[in-house]
Amino acid sequence: MTLPIVNNVAVLVTGAVIFVLGGLWYSPLLFAKRWVALTGKTEAELKASAGSMPTSYLYVLLCGLVTAWVMALVVGNFAPGTALDGAIVGALCWLAFAGATSLGTTLFSGKPKALWLIDSGYNLVSFVVAGIILAAWR
């Protein structure tokens, strides 16, 4: 198996976009209050369990970069396409690898489905945006 060559600059930009999107998604502008309420914990409890915030942010950025790199590999296995093609690839990757698996976990863990919608919605938007950027920037 030969892995496709990826555009490393596009991967870095996409990883940064995913990171910023997460900051916006879980901010008071969008879903912070509802998300905190659905976790059943206070903001103080969540901050305490996160440990060192700079370290947590670094790990989240690294997760975005991993997502971007693997999405670049997936997108790179298709003939050059449009941004719409990238969006479709991103949505399909979310459906198979994030949406379905996290829903199964949510159903058996007893977590609120609304919490899954917020978390999984972020993943869906991240995957679609990543697919768009990486398909358009090949």
Short mmCIF file of N, CA, C and O in Angstrom, two decimals:
data_model
loop_
_atom_site.label_atom_id
_atom_site.label_comp_id
_atom_site.label_asym_id
_atom_site.label_seq_id
_atom_site.Cartn_x
_atom_site.Cartn_y
_atom_site.Cartn_z
N MET A 1 0.85 -1.17 0.00
CA MET A 1 0.00 0.00 0.00
C MET A 1 0.89 1.23 0.00
O MET A 1 1.83 1.34 0.78
N THR A 2 0.56 2.17 -0.83
CA THR A 2 1.27 3.43 -0.89
C THR A 2 0.34 4.53 -0.43
O THR A 2 -0.76 4.68 -0.96
N LEU A 3 0.80 5.29 0.57
CA LEU A 3 -0.02 6.39 1.05
C LEU A 3 0.15 7.57 0.10
O LEU A 3 1.24 7.83 -0.40
N PRO A 4 -0.96 8.30 -0.14
CA PRO A 4 -0.84 9.46 -1.02
C PRO A 4 0.00 10.55 -0.36
O PRO A 4 0.09 10.64 0.86
N ILE A 5 0.60 11.37 -1.18
CA ILE A 5 1.34 12.53 -0.68
C ILE A 5 0.32 13.56 -0.25
O ILE A 5 -0.66 13.82 -0.94
N VAL A 6 0.56 14.12 0.93
CA VAL A 6 -0.38 15.13 1.44
C VAL A 6 0.29 16.50 1.42
O VAL A 6 1.50 16.62 1.49
N ASN A 7 -0.54 17.50 1.35
CA ASN A 7 -0.10 18.89 1.42
C ASN A 7 0.02 19.23 2.90
O ASN A 7 -0.99 19.45 3.59
N ASN A 8 1.24 19.26 3.42
CA ASN A 8 1.44 19.47 4.84
C ASN A 8 0.98 20.84 5.32
O ASN A 8 0.51 20.97 6.46
N VAL A 9 1.09 21.83 4.48
CA VAL A 9 0.59 23.16 4.86
C VAL A 9 -0.93 23.11 5.02
O VAL A 9 -1.48 23.66 5.98
N ALA A 10 -1.59 22.45 4.09
CA ALA A 10 -3.05 22.32 4.19
C ALA A 10 -3.44 21.54 5.45
O ALA A 10 -4.44 21.86 6.10
N VAL A 11 -2.64 20.53 5.79
CA VAL A 11 -2.92 19.76 7.02
C VAL A 11 -2.77 20.66 8.25
O VAL A 11 -3.62 20.64 9.15
N LEU A 12 -1.72 21.46 8.30
CA LEU A 12 -1.52 22.36 9.44
C LEU A 12 -2.65 23.38 9.55
O LEU A 12 -3.18 23.63 10.64
N VAL A 13 -3.03 23.96 8.42
CA VAL A 13 -4.12 24.94 8.43
C VAL A 13 -5.43 24.26 8.85
O VAL A 13 -6.18 24.80 9.67
N THR A 14 -5.69 23.09 8.31
CA THR A 14 -6.92 22.37 8.65
C THR A 14 -6.96 22.01 10.13
O THR A 14 -7.99 22.16 10.78
N GLY A 15 -5.83 21.54 10.66
CA GLY A 15 -5.76 21.23 12.09
C GLY A 15 -6.05 22.45 12.94
O GLY A 15 -6.77 22.39 13.94
N ALA A 16 -5.50 23.60 12.54
CA ALA A 16 -5.75 24.85 13.26
C ALA A 16 -7.22 25.26 13.16
O ALA A 16 -7.81 25.71 14.14
N VAL A 17 -7.81 25.08 11.98
CA VAL A 17 -9.22 25.41 11.80
C VAL A 17 -10.09 24.52 12.69
O VAL A 17 -11.04 25.01 13.34
N ILE A 18 -9.80 23.24 12.76
CA ILE A 18 -10.55 22.33 13.63
C ILE A 18 -10.43 22.78 15.09
O ILE A 18 -11.41 22.79 15.83
N PHE A 19 -9.22 23.16 15.51
CA PHE A 19 -8.99 23.63 16.87
C PHE A 19 -9.82 24.89 17.16
O PHE A 19 -10.51 24.97 18.18
N VAL A 20 -9.78 25.86 16.27
CA VAL A 20 -10.54 27.10 16.45
C VAL A 20 -12.04 26.81 16.44
O VAL A 20 -12.79 27.39 17.24
N LEU A 21 -12.47 25.94 15.54
CA LEU A 21 -13.89 25.57 15.49
C LEU A 21 -14.33 24.99 16.83
O LEU A 21 -15.41 25.31 17.33
N GLY A 22 -13.50 24.14 17.43
CA GLY A 22 -13.83 23.58 18.74
C GLY A 22 -13.96 24.65 19.80
O GLY A 22 -14.87 24.62 20.64
N GLY A 23 -13.04 25.63 19.77
CA GLY A 23 -13.13 26.74 20.71
C GLY A 23 -14.42 27.52 20.56
O GLY A 23 -15.05 27.92 21.55
N LEU A 24 -14.84 27.73 19.33
CA LEU A 24 -16.10 28.43 19.07
C LEU A 24 -17.30 27.56 19.45
O LEU A 24 -18.24 28.02 20.09
N TRP A 25 -17.26 26.29 19.06
CA TRP A 25 -18.38 25.37 19.28
C TRP A 25 -18.72 25.24 20.77
O TRP A 25 -19.88 25.22 21.14
N TYR A 26 -17.67 25.15 21.59
CA TYR A 26 -17.87 24.95 23.03
C TYR A 26 -17.75 26.26 23.81
O TYR A 26 -17.53 26.25 25.01
N SER A 27 -17.95 27.38 23.12
CA SER A 27 -17.91 28.69 23.77
C SER A 27 -19.32 29.12 24.15
O SER A 27 -20.31 28.54 23.68
N PRO A 28 -19.43 30.17 24.97
CA PRO A 28 -20.76 30.70 25.31
C PRO A 28 -21.54 31.18 24.09
O PRO A 28 -22.76 31.27 24.14
N LEU A 29 -20.85 31.49 22.99
CA LEU A 29 -21.56 31.91 21.78
C LEU A 29 -22.43 30.81 21.21
O LEU A 29 -23.45 31.08 20.58
N LEU A 30 -22.02 29.55 21.40
CA LEU A 30 -22.78 28.44 20.82
C LEU A 30 -23.32 27.50 21.90
O LEU A 30 -24.43 27.67 22.37
N PHE A 31 -22.54 26.49 22.31
CA PHE A 31 -23.12 25.41 23.10
C PHE A 31 -22.56 25.25 24.51
O PHE A 31 -22.87 24.25 25.17
N ALA A 32 -21.74 26.15 25.00
CA ALA A 32 -21.08 25.96 26.30
C ALA A 32 -22.06 25.71 27.44
O ALA A 32 -21.92 24.73 28.17
N LYS A 33 -23.04 26.58 27.59
CA LYS A 33 -23.96 26.45 28.73
C LYS A 33 -24.75 25.14 28.66
O LYS A 33 -24.87 24.43 29.65
N ARG A 34 -25.26 24.85 27.50
CA ARG A 34 -26.05 23.61 27.33
C ARG A 34 -25.16 22.38 27.53
O ARG A 34 -25.57 21.42 28.18
N TRP A 35 -23.96 22.41 26.98
CA TRP A 35 -23.04 21.28 27.10
C TRP A 35 -22.67 21.03 28.55
O TRP A 35 -22.70 19.89 29.01
N VAL A 36 -22.34 22.09 29.29
CA VAL A 36 -21.99 21.95 30.71
C VAL A 36 -23.17 21.37 31.47
O VAL A 36 -23.02 20.44 32.27
N ALA A 37 -24.36 21.88 31.22
CA ALA A 37 -25.55 21.37 31.91
C ALA A 37 -25.78 19.89 31.63
O ALA A 37 -26.12 19.12 32.53
N LEU A 38 -25.57 19.48 30.39
CA LEU A 38 -25.81 18.09 30.01
C LEU A 38 -24.76 17.13 30.59
O LEU A 38 -25.03 15.94 30.73
N THR A 39 -23.57 17.64 30.90
CA THR A 39 -22.55 16.76 31.49
C THR A 39 -22.89 16.40 32.93
O THR A 39 -22.36 15.42 33.46
N GLY A 40 -23.74 17.20 33.57
CA GLY A 40 -24.09 16.94 34.97
C GLY A 40 -23.02 17.41 35.94
O GLY A 40 -23.04 17.04 37.11
N LYS A 41 -22.08 18.20 35.46
CA LYS A 41 -21.01 18.73 36.30
C LYS A 41 -21.03 20.24 36.24
O LYS A 41 -21.61 20.83 35.33
N THR A 42 -20.37 20.86 37.21
CA THR A 42 -20.22 22.31 37.18
C THR A 42 -19.01 22.67 36.33
O THR A 42 -18.17 21.82 36.05
N GLU A 43 -18.93 23.95 35.97
CA GLU A 43 -17.77 24.40 35.21
C GLU A 43 -16.49 24.18 36.01
O GLU A 43 -15.45 23.80 35.45
N ALA A 44 -16.55 24.40 37.32
CA ALA A 44 -15.37 24.21 38.17
C ALA A 44 -14.94 22.74 38.17
O ALA A 44 -13.73 22.45 38.11
N GLU A 45 -15.90 21.81 38.23
CA GLU A 45 -15.56 20.38 38.21
C GLU A 45 -14.92 20.00 36.87
O GLU A 45 -13.97 19.22 36.83
N LEU A 46 -15.45 20.54 35.79
CA LEU A 46 -14.89 20.24 34.47
C LEU A 46 -13.47 20.79 34.34
O LEU A 46 -12.59 20.11 33.80
N LYS A 47 -13.25 22.00 34.82
CA LYS A 47 -11.91 22.59 34.75
C LYS A 47 -10.93 21.78 35.60
O LYS A 47 -9.79 21.57 35.20
N ALA A 48 -11.38 21.34 36.77
CA ALA A 48 -10.50 20.55 37.65
C ALA A 48 -10.15 19.21 37.03
O ALA A 48 -9.02 18.74 37.14
N SER A 49 -11.10 18.59 36.35
CA SER A 49 -10.85 17.27 35.77
C SER A 49 -10.01 17.36 34.49
O SER A 49 -9.42 16.38 34.06
N ALA A 50 -9.96 18.55 33.87
CA ALA A 50 -9.19 18.72 32.64
C ALA A 50 -7.69 18.78 32.90
O ALA A 50 -6.90 18.59 31.99
N GLY A 51 -7.32 19.04 34.14
CA GLY A 51 -5.89 19.14 34.45
C GLY A 51 -5.34 20.46 33.97
O GLY A 51 -6.02 21.47 33.94
N SER A 52 -4.11 20.46 33.55
CA SER A 52 -3.43 21.66 33.07
C SER A 52 -4.08 22.11 31.77
O SER A 52 -4.05 21.38 30.78
N MET A 53 -4.63 23.30 31.77
CA MET A 53 -5.31 23.79 30.57
C MET A 53 -4.37 23.93 29.37
O MET A 53 -4.75 23.51 28.27
N PRO A 54 -3.15 24.46 29.52
CA PRO A 54 -2.28 24.52 28.34
C PRO A 54 -1.99 23.13 27.76
O PRO A 54 -1.98 22.96 26.54
N THR A 55 -1.81 22.15 28.63
CA THR A 55 -1.56 20.79 28.14
C THR A 55 -2.79 20.24 27.44
O THR A 55 -2.69 19.62 26.37
N SER A 56 -3.97 20.49 28.00
CA SER A 56 -5.21 20.03 27.37
C SER A 56 -5.40 20.66 26.00
O SER A 56 -5.77 19.99 25.04
N TYR A 57 -5.13 21.96 25.90
CA TYR A 57 -5.25 22.63 24.61
C TYR A 57 -4.25 22.08 23.61
O TYR A 57 -4.58 21.93 22.43
N LEU A 58 -3.05 21.79 24.06
CA LEU A 58 -2.05 21.21 23.16
C LEU A 58 -2.52 19.85 22.64
O LEU A 58 -2.43 19.58 21.44
N TYR A 59 -3.06 19.01 23.52
CA TYR A 59 -3.56 17.71 23.09
C TYR A 59 -4.73 17.84 22.11
O TYR A 59 -4.82 17.10 21.13
N VAL A 60 -5.60 18.81 22.36
CA VAL A 60 -6.73 19.02 21.45
C VAL A 60 -6.24 19.49 20.09
O VAL A 60 -6.74 19.04 19.05
N LEU A 61 -5.23 20.36 20.07
CA LEU A 61 -4.64 20.79 18.81
C LEU A 61 -4.02 19.59 18.08
O LEU A 61 -4.21 19.42 16.87
N LEU A 62 -3.31 18.75 18.81
CA LEU A 62 -2.71 17.55 18.20
C LEU A 62 -3.79 16.62 17.64
O LEU A 62 -3.62 16.05 16.56
N CYS A 63 -4.91 16.49 18.34
CA CYS A 63 -6.02 15.68 17.83
C CYS A 63 -6.54 16.25 16.52
O CYS A 63 -6.84 15.50 15.58
N GLY A 64 -6.66 17.57 16.44
CA GLY A 64 -7.10 18.21 15.20
C GLY A 64 -6.13 17.96 14.06
O GLY A 64 -6.52 17.73 12.92
N LEU A 65 -4.83 17.99 14.38
CA LEU A 65 -3.81 17.74 13.36
C LEU A 65 -3.86 16.28 12.87
O LEU A 65 -3.71 16.02 11.68
N VAL A 66 -4.08 15.36 13.79
CA VAL A 66 -4.20 13.95 13.40
C VAL A 66 -5.42 13.76 12.50
O VAL A 66 -5.36 13.10 11.46
N THR A 67 -6.54 14.36 12.90
CA THR A 67 -7.75 14.28 12.09
C THR A 67 -7.49 14.84 10.69
O THR A 67 -7.88 14.23 9.68
N ALA A 68 -6.83 15.99 10.63
CA ALA A 68 -6.55 16.62 9.34
C ALA A 68 -5.63 15.76 8.48
O ALA A 68 -5.86 15.61 7.27
N TRP A 69 -4.60 15.18 9.10
CA TRP A 69 -3.66 14.36 8.33
C TRP A 69 -4.33 13.11 7.76
O TRP A 69 -4.17 12.79 6.59
N VAL A 70 -5.12 12.43 8.60
CA VAL A 70 -5.79 11.22 8.11
C VAL A 70 -6.84 11.58 7.07
O VAL A 70 -6.98 10.88 6.06
N MET A 71 -7.55 12.69 7.27
CA MET A 71 -8.52 13.12 6.26
C MET A 71 -7.80 13.45 4.95
O MET A 71 -8.30 13.14 3.87
N ALA A 72 -6.60 14.02 5.03
CA ALA A 72 -5.82 14.29 3.82
C ALA A 72 -5.46 12.99 3.12
O ALA A 72 -5.47 12.93 1.87
N LEU A 73 -5.14 11.96 3.87
CA LEU A 73 -4.86 10.66 3.27
C LEU A 73 -6.09 10.10 2.57
O LEU A 73 -6.01 9.58 1.45
N VAL A 74 -7.24 10.21 3.22
CA VAL A 74 -8.48 9.68 2.64
C VAL A 74 -8.83 10.47 1.38
O VAL A 74 -9.10 9.89 0.33
N VAL A 75 -8.84 11.79 1.49
CA VAL A 75 -9.17 12.62 0.33
C VAL A 75 -8.17 12.38 -0.80
O VAL A 75 -8.54 12.35 -1.97
N GLY A 76 -6.90 12.16 -0.45
CA GLY A 76 -5.87 11.92 -1.45
C GLY A 76 -6.03 10.62 -2.22
O GLY A 76 -5.40 10.43 -3.26
N ASN A 77 -6.86 9.73 -1.72
CA ASN A 77 -7.09 8.47 -2.42
C ASN A 77 -8.16 8.58 -3.50
O ASN A 77 -8.43 7.62 -4.20
N PHE A 78 -8.76 9.73 -3.60
CA PHE A 78 -9.77 9.96 -4.62
C PHE A 78 -9.17 10.85 -5.71
O PHE A 78 -8.25 11.62 -5.46
N ALA A 79 -9.71 10.72 -6.90
CA ALA A 79 -9.28 11.59 -7.98
C ALA A 79 -9.50 13.04 -7.54
O ALA A 79 -10.41 13.30 -6.76
N PRO A 80 -8.68 13.94 -8.01
CA PRO A 80 -8.89 15.34 -7.62
C PRO A 80 -10.34 15.72 -7.83
O PRO A 80 -10.94 15.42 -8.87
N GLY A 81 -10.89 16.32 -6.81
CA GLY A 81 -12.30 16.67 -6.88
C GLY A 81 -12.54 18.09 -6.41
O GLY A 81 -11.60 18.87 -6.21
N THR A 82 -13.78 18.39 -6.19
CA THR A 82 -14.18 19.72 -5.78
C THR A 82 -14.30 19.80 -4.27
O THR A 82 -14.21 18.79 -3.57
N ALA A 83 -14.54 21.00 -3.79
CA ALA A 83 -14.78 21.20 -2.36
C ALA A 83 -16.02 20.41 -1.93
O ALA A 83 -16.06 19.84 -0.83
N LEU A 84 -17.02 20.33 -2.81
CA LEU A 84 -18.22 19.55 -2.49
C LEU A 84 -17.87 18.07 -2.32
O LEU A 84 -18.37 17.41 -1.40
N ASP A 85 -17.00 17.56 -3.18
CA ASP A 85 -16.55 16.17 -3.02
C ASP A 85 -15.87 15.98 -1.66
O ASP A 85 -16.08 14.98 -0.98
N GLY A 86 -15.05 16.94 -1.27
CA GLY A 86 -14.40 16.88 0.04
C GLY A 86 -15.40 16.89 1.17
O GLY A 86 -15.24 16.16 2.17
N ALA A 87 -16.44 17.70 1.05
CA ALA A 87 -17.48 17.75 2.07
C ALA A 87 -18.19 16.40 2.19
O ALA A 87 -18.47 15.92 3.29
N ILE A 88 -18.44 15.77 1.06
CA ILE A 88 -19.10 14.46 1.07
C ILE A 88 -18.20 13.41 1.71
O ILE A 88 -18.65 12.61 2.53
N VAL A 89 -16.91 13.42 1.36
CA VAL A 89 -15.96 12.49 1.98
C VAL A 89 -15.93 12.71 3.49
O VAL A 89 -15.96 11.77 4.28
N GLY A 90 -15.87 13.98 3.91
CA GLY A 90 -15.86 14.29 5.34
C GLY A 90 -17.11 13.79 6.04
O GLY A 90 -17.04 13.20 7.12
N ALA A 91 -18.27 14.01 5.42
CA ALA A 91 -19.53 13.56 6.02
C ALA A 91 -19.59 12.03 6.11
O ALA A 91 -20.05 11.48 7.11
N LEU A 92 -19.11 11.35 5.08
CA LEU A 92 -19.11 9.89 5.11
C LEU A 92 -18.14 9.34 6.16
O LEU A 92 -18.46 8.37 6.85
N CYS A 93 -16.99 9.99 6.27
CA CYS A 93 -16.04 9.57 7.32
C CYS A 93 -16.65 9.77 8.70
O CYS A 93 -16.54 8.92 9.58
N TRP A 94 -17.32 10.91 8.90
CA TRP A 94 -17.98 11.14 10.18
C TRP A 94 -19.04 10.06 10.43
O TRP A 94 -19.09 9.48 11.51
N LEU A 95 -19.87 9.80 9.43
CA LEU A 95 -20.96 8.84 9.59
C LEU A 95 -20.43 7.48 10.02
O LEU A 95 -20.93 6.87 10.98
N ALA A 96 -19.38 7.01 9.37
CA ALA A 96 -18.86 5.67 9.64
C ALA A 96 -17.97 5.61 10.87
O ALA A 96 -18.06 4.66 11.65
N PHE A 97 -17.12 6.59 11.06
CA PHE A 97 -16.07 6.47 12.07
C PHE A 97 -16.34 7.24 13.36
O PHE A 97 -15.80 6.89 14.40
N ALA A 98 -17.12 8.29 13.31
CA ALA A 98 -17.36 9.07 14.52
C ALA A 98 -18.83 9.01 14.93
O ALA A 98 -19.14 8.70 16.08
N GLY A 99 -19.72 9.30 14.00
CA GLY A 99 -21.15 9.35 14.32
C GLY A 99 -21.70 8.04 14.83
O GLY A 99 -22.29 7.96 15.91
N ALA A 100 -21.50 6.98 14.05
CA ALA A 100 -22.07 5.68 14.41
C ALA A 100 -21.45 5.12 15.69
O ALA A 100 -22.16 4.62 16.57
N THR A 101 -20.14 5.20 15.81
CA THR A 101 -19.49 4.62 16.99
C THR A 101 -19.81 5.40 18.25
O THR A 101 -20.07 4.81 19.30
N SER A 102 -19.83 6.74 18.16
CA SER A 102 -20.13 7.52 19.36
C SER A 102 -21.60 7.40 19.75
O SER A 102 -21.93 7.45 20.94
N LEU A 103 -22.49 7.22 18.79
CA LEU A 103 -23.90 7.03 19.13
C LEU A 103 -24.08 5.71 19.88
O LEU A 103 -24.79 5.65 20.89
N GLY A 104 -23.44 4.66 19.40
CA GLY A 104 -23.53 3.38 20.11
C GLY A 104 -23.03 3.50 21.54
O GLY A 104 -23.65 2.98 22.48
N THR A 105 -21.93 4.19 21.73
CA THR A 105 -21.38 4.40 23.07
C THR A 105 -22.36 5.20 23.92
O THR A 105 -22.60 4.87 25.09
N THR A 106 -22.94 6.23 23.35
CA THR A 106 -23.90 7.07 24.08
C THR A 106 -25.12 6.27 24.51
O THR A 106 -25.59 6.40 25.65
N LEU A 107 -25.61 5.43 23.63
CA LEU A 107 -26.81 4.66 23.94
C LEU A 107 -26.59 3.73 25.14
O LEU A 107 -27.48 3.56 25.97
N PHE A 108 -25.42 3.15 25.24
CA PHE A 108 -25.16 2.21 26.32
C PHE A 108 -24.57 2.86 27.57
O PHE A 108 -24.57 2.26 28.63
N SER A 109 -24.07 4.09 27.45
CA SER A 109 -23.49 4.75 28.61
C SER A 109 -24.51 5.53 29.42
O SER A 109 -24.22 5.94 30.54
N GLY A 110 -25.68 5.74 28.85
CA GLY A 110 -26.71 6.47 29.56
C GLY A 110 -26.53 7.98 29.50
O GLY A 110 -27.22 8.71 30.20
N LYS A 111 -25.61 8.44 28.68
CA LYS A 111 -25.42 9.89 28.55
C LYS A 111 -26.60 10.47 27.76
O LYS A 111 -27.18 9.79 26.92
N PRO A 112 -26.92 11.71 28.01
CA PRO A 112 -28.03 12.33 27.27
C PRO A 112 -27.75 12.39 25.77
O PRO A 112 -26.64 12.70 25.35
N LYS A 113 -28.78 12.09 25.00
CA LYS A 113 -28.62 12.14 23.54
C LYS A 113 -28.33 13.56 23.06
O LYS A 113 -27.64 13.76 22.06
N ALA A 114 -28.83 14.54 23.79
CA ALA A 114 -28.55 15.94 23.42
C ALA A 114 -27.06 16.24 23.56
O ALA A 114 -26.51 17.03 22.78
N LEU A 115 -26.39 15.62 24.53
CA LEU A 115 -24.94 15.79 24.67
C LEU A 115 -24.24 15.18 23.47
O LEU A 115 -23.30 15.76 22.92
N TRP A 116 -24.72 14.01 23.03
CA TRP A 116 -24.16 13.40 21.83
C TRP A 116 -24.35 14.31 20.62
O TRP A 116 -23.44 14.45 19.80
N LEU A 117 -25.52 14.93 20.51
CA LEU A 117 -25.77 15.81 19.37
C LEU A 117 -24.78 16.97 19.33
O LEU A 117 -24.28 17.33 18.26
N ILE A 118 -24.48 17.56 20.49
CA ILE A 118 -23.53 18.67 20.53
C ILE A 118 -22.14 18.18 20.16
O ILE A 118 -21.48 18.74 19.28
N ASP A 119 -21.68 17.13 20.83
CA ASP A 119 -20.33 16.62 20.58
C ASP A 119 -20.18 16.08 19.16
O ASP A 119 -19.20 16.36 18.47
N SER A 120 -21.14 15.30 18.73
CA SER A 120 -21.05 14.70 17.41
C SER A 120 -21.27 15.74 16.31
O SER A 120 -20.71 15.62 15.22
N GLY A 121 -22.08 16.74 16.61
CA GLY A 121 -22.26 17.84 15.66
C GLY A 121 -20.96 18.56 15.40
O GLY A 121 -20.64 18.91 14.25
N TYR A 122 -20.17 18.76 16.46
CA TYR A 122 -18.84 19.37 16.29
C TYR A 122 -17.97 18.49 15.41
O TYR A 122 -17.29 18.98 14.50
N ASN A 123 -18.00 17.17 15.65
CA ASN A 123 -17.21 16.26 14.83
C ASN A 123 -17.66 16.29 13.37
O ASN A 123 -16.83 16.31 12.46
N LEU A 124 -18.95 16.30 13.15
CA LEU A 124 -19.47 16.34 11.78
C LEU A 124 -19.00 17.60 11.06
O LEU A 124 -18.47 17.54 9.94
N VAL A 125 -19.17 18.75 11.70
CA VAL A 125 -18.76 20.00 11.07
C VAL A 125 -17.25 20.00 10.84
O VAL A 125 -16.77 20.42 9.79
N SER A 126 -16.48 19.50 11.81
CA SER A 126 -15.02 19.44 11.66
C SER A 126 -14.62 18.57 10.48
O SER A 126 -13.74 18.94 9.69
N PHE A 127 -15.23 17.40 10.35
CA PHE A 127 -14.89 16.49 9.25
C PHE A 127 -15.26 17.10 7.90
O PHE A 127 -14.51 16.99 6.94
N VAL A 128 -16.42 17.73 7.83
CA VAL A 128 -16.86 18.32 6.57
C VAL A 128 -15.95 19.49 6.19
O VAL A 128 -15.51 19.59 5.03
N VAL A 129 -15.65 20.35 7.15
CA VAL A 129 -14.76 21.48 6.88
C VAL A 129 -13.38 20.97 6.46
O VAL A 129 -12.77 21.48 5.51
N ALA A 130 -12.88 19.97 7.16
CA ALA A 130 -11.58 19.39 6.81
C ALA A 130 -11.60 18.84 5.39
O ALA A 130 -10.67 19.06 4.61
N GLY A 131 -12.65 18.11 5.05
CA GLY A 131 -12.77 17.57 3.69
C GLY A 131 -12.79 18.66 2.64
O GLY A 131 -12.14 18.55 1.59
N ILE A 132 -13.49 19.74 2.93
CA ILE A 132 -13.57 20.86 1.98
C ILE A 132 -12.20 21.49 1.78
O ILE A 132 -11.74 21.68 0.64
N ILE A 133 -11.53 21.82 2.89
CA ILE A 133 -10.22 22.48 2.79
C ILE A 133 -9.23 21.58 2.05
O ILE A 133 -8.52 22.02 1.14
N LEU A 134 -9.19 20.31 2.44
CA LEU A 134 -8.17 19.41 1.89
C LEU A 134 -8.43 19.03 0.44
O LEU A 134 -7.48 18.81 -0.32
N ALA A 135 -9.70 18.96 0.04
CA ALA A 135 -10.00 18.68 -1.36
C ALA A 135 -9.73 19.89 -2.23
O ALA A 135 -9.21 19.76 -3.35
N ALA A 136 -10.05 21.06 -1.71
CA ALA A 136 -9.86 22.28 -2.49
C ALA A 136 -8.39 22.67 -2.58
O ALA A 136 -7.97 23.30 -3.56
N TRP A 137 -7.59 22.27 -1.58
CA TRP A 137 -6.20 22.71 -1.50
C TRP A 137 -5.25 21.55 -1.81
O TRP A 137 -4.38 21.22 -1.02
N ARG A 138 -5.44 20.93 -2.95
CA ARG A 138 -4.57 19.80 -3.35
C ARG A 138 -3.63 20.18 -4.43
O ARG A 138 -3.79 20.86 -5.31
#
